[in-house]
Amino acid sequence: MSTGTPPAGPGTEDAGERPRRGWRGLGWLAAALAALTALCALAAFTVWGPSASSGEEPAPRPGATAHVELTTLERRESLDGTLGHPRAGSFFARSDGVLTRLPDVGAELSAGDRAWEIDDRPTVLLRGDVPAHRLLEPGVRGEDVRRFEQALSELGYGGFTVDDEYTWLTAEAVRNWQRDTRGMEVTGTVDPARIWYTSGPVRVTSHEVAVGSDVGPGTALLDTTATERVVRIDLDVDDRGLVAEGDEVTVEMPGGGTATGEVASVGTVAEAGEESQDGAPGEEGGATVEVLVLLPDDAEGFLDRAPVTVEVRGQSREDVLAVPVGALIALSGGGYGVSVVDADGTVGEVPVETGWFSDGLVEVTGDGIGEGTEVVVPG
């Protein structure tokens, strides 16, 4: 007879084991359900991404951008100028008498025109750059003869050779000229009081004496300028390299129009600036040189002595990297930078060093900045 515990057969259980086995099965079920819930949540995140309430949406791509370009920048400057006429000068009487005629202020005179009349005898303009100083008659030789014969031939008179000898052929041509000039005495000789040389046409700007006055040699009669239209610029000596003779510039004319001018001359002698009332240099005390810009005769809006702005182009820099000026941003630590757009749309600030500014562009250099780099610009 056996004294041990019989083995449990089929359908029989130890009463103490049943509860433990039942709870063990429920634990496995709970773990499985928890794992399934986690997988569902992961699947939802993977498919739909974070919810709007998570605050982690990617930033939208910038709407307005530009690319760094390799280009040439030209230095441009705006200079103050004044409209006017060049080469001011005065005419002086060469004989005694009563002043009987003067041209009107504003009149333009050229070779062959009457400059004034004393005792109804005219003094005629001729082209030349040295004053007449002696009587010209047959047998006289000199450069003044050549100068007069050249001027007479330019008026259309001929029959003589332009040289340094005043011949009888010259005298005959002079008689023809004198006959054609009302009030001129026909002598075949040239009285220096009857001619006045100028380098070109002139414009009368003022009278020094009134018609009817008694005058004598050396009496100032009238003031003139050349007839060309120019802009006069008092350019700081330090900026003299901005312009050169022959350069084209743009002039903003009174009334809003523009005209293209050409630099006719750049001064070689510096002039001291204005002084204050106590004799000390004033705000405009820097030394300047005179620049004359020649304007076309048909420049619209010309107004004598009116102030204008002249846009000039100076030196240029080739093969520089540049961005629109609006692309620059001020960095919190000082200096400037640009907002660079990466290939994936990410925007980051990159410090840059700035160089020249021209035509809305600015030269930039910096790490990661190259031709074609995309940067943000104001929309």
XYZ file of C-alpha atoms in Angstrom:
379
model
C 0.000 0.000 0.000
C 1.398 3.294 -1.041
C 1.706 6.103 1.422
C 2.522 8.956 -1.144
C 0.130 11.414 -2.791
C -1.326 10.079 -5.953
C -0.631 11.971 -9.156
C -3.430 14.113 -10.451
C -5.139 12.656 -13.356
C -6.902 14.299 -16.159
C -9.678 16.589 -15.068
C -8.342 16.866 -11.539
C -6.496 19.964 -10.089
C -4.995 20.954 -6.840
C -7.366 23.380 -5.291
C -4.512 25.634 -4.183
C -3.046 25.963 -7.655
C -6.155 27.131 -9.507
C -6.136 30.711 -8.347
C -2.450 31.257 -9.145
C -2.779 29.849 -12.663
C -5.830 32.005 -13.402
C -4.144 35.270 -12.440
C -1.025 34.364 -14.401
C -3.113 34.095 -17.632
C -4.734 37.490 -17.059
C -1.296 39.108 -16.647
C -0.180 37.949 -20.047
C -3.358 39.327 -21.571
C -2.844 42.750 -19.992
C 0.731 42.940 -21.276
C -0.391 42.068 -24.777
C -3.059 44.763 -24.732
C -0.560 47.369 -23.533
C 1.873 46.473 -26.314
C -0.907 46.688 -28.901
C -1.906 50.149 -27.659
C 1.694 51.410 -27.925
C 2.035 50.092 -31.486
C -1.193 51.843 -32.510
C -0.007 55.103 -31.045
C 3.358 54.783 -32.850
C 1.591 54.003 -36.115
C -0.642 57.067 -35.724
C 2.381 59.347 -35.089
C 4.235 57.863 -38.059
C 1.335 58.322 -40.490
C -0.128 61.603 -39.351
C 2.820 63.263 -37.571
C 2.500 65.506 -34.515
C -0.798 67.183 -33.864
C -1.320 70.927 -34.429
C -1.322 71.414 -30.720
C 2.233 70.069 -30.394
C 3.791 73.349 -31.693
C 6.437 71.464 -33.719
C 5.272 72.193 -37.307
C 8.204 72.967 -39.675
C 8.635 76.682 -40.557
C 7.347 77.606 -44.046
C 9.931 78.338 -46.757
C 10.722 82.080 -47.141
C 8.601 83.709 -49.792
C 11.169 86.181 -51.186
C 14.776 85.232 -51.797
C 17.709 86.214 -54.000
C 20.981 84.612 -54.950
C 24.488 85.883 -54.293
C 25.870 87.018 -57.654
C 29.371 87.515 -59.004
C 29.349 90.949 -60.606
C 31.104 94.298 -61.161
C 30.253 97.195 -58.847
C 30.767 100.823 -59.824
C 31.204 103.588 -57.304
C 28.477 106.201 -57.769
C 28.275 109.582 -56.097
C 25.778 112.451 -56.085
C 27.478 115.838 -56.330
C 26.035 119.325 -55.940
C 26.419 121.616 -58.933
C 25.188 124.920 -60.336
C 23.971 125.604 -63.875
C 25.654 128.412 -65.744
C 27.998 129.457 -68.533
C 31.821 129.241 -68.552
C 34.628 131.707 -69.113
C 33.286 134.985 -67.739
C 34.937 138.110 -69.110
C 34.529 141.835 -69.676
C 34.679 144.080 -72.747
C 36.524 147.407 -72.536
C 36.365 150.519 -74.699
C 39.367 151.133 -76.938
C 38.637 154.747 -77.906
C 37.208 158.033 -76.564
C 33.665 159.156 -77.242
C 30.031 158.716 -76.359
C 28.721 155.174 -75.998
C 25.927 154.997 -78.572
C 25.051 151.292 -78.598
C 25.279 148.159 -76.438
C 23.775 144.720 -77.108
C 20.914 143.630 -74.850
C 21.597 141.592 -71.736
C 21.091 137.943 -72.681
C 22.050 138.514 -76.316
C 24.440 135.996 -77.877
C 27.175 137.398 -80.091
C 29.469 135.600 -82.510
C 32.223 136.544 -84.960
C 31.081 139.357 -87.291
C 28.560 140.835 -84.812
C 28.807 144.338 -83.349
C 30.002 144.303 -79.751
C 29.318 148.021 -79.126
C 29.399 151.426 -80.848
C 31.154 154.615 -79.778
C 30.196 157.761 -81.698
C 28.211 155.393 -83.975
C 31.409 153.635 -85.026
C 31.176 149.878 -84.425
C 33.621 147.508 -82.779
C 33.239 144.056 -84.344
C 33.850 140.641 -82.771
C 36.440 138.367 -84.388
C 37.622 134.906 -83.357
C 40.980 134.971 -81.594
C 42.586 134.706 -78.205
C 45.006 137.681 -78.054
C 43.871 141.337 -77.982
C 44.587 143.573 -80.973
C 47.295 146.089 -80.066
C 48.452 147.991 -83.161
C 47.348 149.387 -86.509
C 47.496 146.827 -89.320
C 48.395 148.166 -92.770
C 50.350 147.051 -95.851
C 53.946 146.132 -95.008
C 53.255 145.075 -91.402
C 54.358 141.575 -90.415
C 53.721 139.448 -87.334
C 51.558 136.851 -85.663
C 48.851 139.449 -85.107
C 48.615 139.790 -88.917
C 48.169 136.039 -89.281
C 45.539 136.041 -86.515
C 43.544 138.830 -88.171
C 43.772 137.301 -91.665
C 42.562 133.964 -90.289
C 39.605 135.652 -88.573
C 38.769 137.646 -91.726
C 38.831 134.508 -93.873
C 36.438 132.811 -91.420
C 33.963 135.635 -92.118
C 34.024 134.634 -95.803
C 36.464 137.166 -97.233
C 39.321 135.971 -99.481
C 41.742 136.932 -102.232
C 44.774 136.894 -99.929
C 47.052 134.344 -98.306
C 46.708 133.744 -94.574
C 50.260 134.381 -93.369
C 52.181 136.847 -91.221
C 52.358 139.589 -93.928
C 49.730 142.294 -94.449
C 49.753 142.835 -98.208
C 47.758 144.974 -100.646
C 45.627 141.913 -101.293
C 44.826 141.816 -97.596
C 43.991 145.527 -97.677
C 41.544 145.003 -100.552
C 39.742 142.257 -98.631
C 39.601 144.575 -95.608
C 37.986 147.304 -97.731
C 35.298 144.854 -98.816
C 34.642 143.918 -95.191
C 34.495 147.581 -94.133
C 32.013 148.406 -96.906
C 29.769 145.570 -95.703
C 29.827 146.784 -92.102
C 27.522 149.708 -91.449
C 29.299 152.642 -89.798
C 32.786 151.284 -90.503
C 35.155 153.728 -92.226
C 36.583 152.239 -95.441
C 40.374 152.600 -95.164
C 41.946 149.240 -96.006
C 43.700 149.363 -92.618
C 42.634 147.866 -89.316
C 42.290 150.123 -86.256
C 42.638 147.990 -83.072
C 39.755 149.998 -81.571
C 37.444 148.580 -84.259
C 37.946 144.862 -83.481
C 37.626 142.675 -80.352
C 38.848 139.096 -80.231
C 37.021 136.305 -78.384
C 37.710 132.577 -78.383
C 34.120 131.837 -79.394
C 30.521 133.058 -79.200
C 29.625 135.007 -76.053
C 26.521 135.779 -74.056
C 25.993 139.257 -72.573
C 25.305 139.019 -68.835
C 25.362 142.666 -67.711
C 26.143 146.279 -68.657
C 28.829 148.221 -66.786
C 27.821 151.646 -68.151
C 24.713 153.090 -69.757
C 24.327 154.107 -73.360
C 25.038 157.838 -73.615
C 27.942 157.775 -71.186
C 31.297 159.354 -72.009
C 33.880 156.589 -72.169
C 37.568 156.233 -72.866
C 40.166 153.496 -73.373
C 39.905 150.973 -70.548
C 36.318 151.773 -69.582
C 34.474 148.540 -68.751
C 31.412 148.328 -70.993
C 29.796 144.931 -70.477
C 30.293 141.468 -68.973
C 29.995 138.228 -70.906
C 30.266 134.481 -70.663
C 30.610 131.771 -73.257
C 27.339 130.497 -74.709
C 27.868 126.832 -73.764
C 25.655 125.450 -71.018
C 27.611 123.908 -68.179
C 27.349 122.647 -64.637
C 29.965 123.982 -62.229
C 30.961 121.614 -59.399
C 33.211 122.545 -56.489
C 34.679 119.082 -55.890
C 36.535 118.198 -52.700
C 40.192 117.595 -53.448
C 39.952 114.154 -51.822
C 37.261 113.179 -54.363
C 39.145 114.374 -57.446
C 39.556 110.777 -58.628
C 35.794 110.432 -59.042
C 35.776 112.174 -62.420
C 38.037 112.600 -65.417
C 37.841 114.688 -68.555
C 35.521 113.010 -71.071
C 33.444 111.099 -68.481
C 29.681 110.984 -69.018
C 27.493 112.053 -66.094
C 23.768 112.390 -65.462
C 22.385 115.776 -64.409
C 19.017 116.098 -62.678
C 17.640 119.257 -64.286
C 15.180 121.717 -62.718
C 11.673 120.469 -63.367
C 12.475 116.795 -62.888
C 14.109 115.888 -66.199
C 17.636 114.605 -66.717
C 20.386 115.409 -69.191
C 23.573 113.587 -70.113
C 26.635 115.771 -69.743
C 30.339 115.362 -70.419
C 33.113 116.411 -68.064
C 34.880 119.195 -69.949
C 37.585 119.976 -67.402
C 38.837 119.059 -63.939
C 40.704 121.787 -62.106
C 44.377 121.364 -61.318
C 44.572 124.189 -58.755
C 42.856 123.817 -55.387
C 40.834 126.685 -53.956
C 40.371 127.237 -50.225
C 36.860 126.796 -48.890
C 34.688 129.499 -47.389
C 35.618 130.941 -44.013
C 33.379 131.744 -41.105
C 32.834 135.320 -39.958
C 35.665 135.069 -37.420
C 38.106 134.029 -40.137
C 38.277 130.390 -39.131
C 37.462 127.680 -41.679
C 33.713 127.159 -41.900
C 31.724 124.018 -42.559
C 32.746 124.269 -46.185
C 36.367 125.001 -45.369
C 37.827 122.056 -47.300
C 39.881 122.727 -50.424
C 38.098 122.132 -53.734
C 38.804 122.009 -57.456
C 36.444 123.271 -60.134
C 34.831 120.702 -62.413
C 32.921 121.849 -65.509
C 30.352 119.566 -67.104
C 29.276 120.483 -70.632
C 25.542 120.090 -71.363
C 23.903 119.741 -74.787
C 22.407 122.933 -76.237
C 18.928 121.382 -76.169
C 19.033 120.336 -72.499
C 15.499 120.943 -71.236
C 14.907 122.831 -68.019
C 18.138 124.843 -68.133
C 17.896 127.746 -65.685
C 20.956 129.913 -65.184
C 22.437 129.632 -61.660
C 19.950 126.942 -60.590
C 21.261 124.204 -58.247
C 21.341 120.672 -59.653
C 22.463 117.192 -58.648
C 25.087 115.406 -60.751
C 25.351 111.607 -60.659
C 28.894 110.454 -61.427
C 30.504 107.054 -61.773
C 33.878 106.568 -60.205
C 36.094 103.525 -59.841
C 34.790 99.980 -60.316
C 35.436 96.623 -58.648
C 35.208 93.495 -60.769
C 34.293 89.923 -59.794
C 32.864 90.654 -56.343
C 30.092 88.765 -54.537
C 27.035 90.945 -53.986
C 23.487 90.723 -52.622
C 20.602 93.209 -52.579
C 21.109 95.760 -49.813
C 17.784 94.681 -48.285
C 19.224 91.228 -47.585
C 21.470 92.632 -44.846
C 20.348 92.074 -41.259
C 21.759 93.566 -38.070
C 23.195 90.863 -35.815
C 22.540 90.927 -32.074
C 26.260 90.846 -31.361
C 26.991 93.709 -33.751
C 27.844 93.818 -37.418
C 25.810 92.526 -40.335
C 24.733 89.185 -41.666
C 22.400 87.547 -44.167
C 19.718 84.891 -43.728
C 20.899 81.907 -45.786
C 18.369 79.371 -47.070
C 19.662 75.772 -47.107
C 18.557 73.160 -49.633
C 15.917 71.812 -47.219
C 14.468 75.289 -46.618
C 16.187 75.830 -43.287
C 17.090 79.485 -42.663
C 20.183 80.436 -40.707
C 22.028 83.689 -39.987
C 25.528 84.004 -41.449
C 27.812 86.940 -40.483
C 29.277 88.883 -43.440
C 31.727 91.683 -44.060
C 30.369 94.438 -46.317
C 32.274 96.317 -49.019
C 31.098 98.646 -51.776
C 27.471 99.707 -52.226
C 26.213 100.363 -55.772
C 22.869 100.291 -57.615
C 21.054 98.637 -54.739
C 23.716 95.949 -54.267
C 26.310 95.496 -51.546
C 29.556 93.564 -51.678
C 29.671 90.748 -49.084
C 32.183 88.145 -47.933
C 31.823 85.456 -45.284
C 32.072 81.758 -44.509
C 29.646 79.775 -46.623
C 28.890 82.725 -48.910
C 29.486 81.974 -52.589
C 28.034 82.593 -55.996
C 24.478 81.243 -56.072
C 23.962 81.115 -52.303
C 20.266 81.758 -51.600
C 19.453 84.540 -49.125
C 16.238 86.009 -47.768
C 15.192 89.465 -48.962
C 12.244 91.644 -47.860
C 9.011 90.499 -49.518
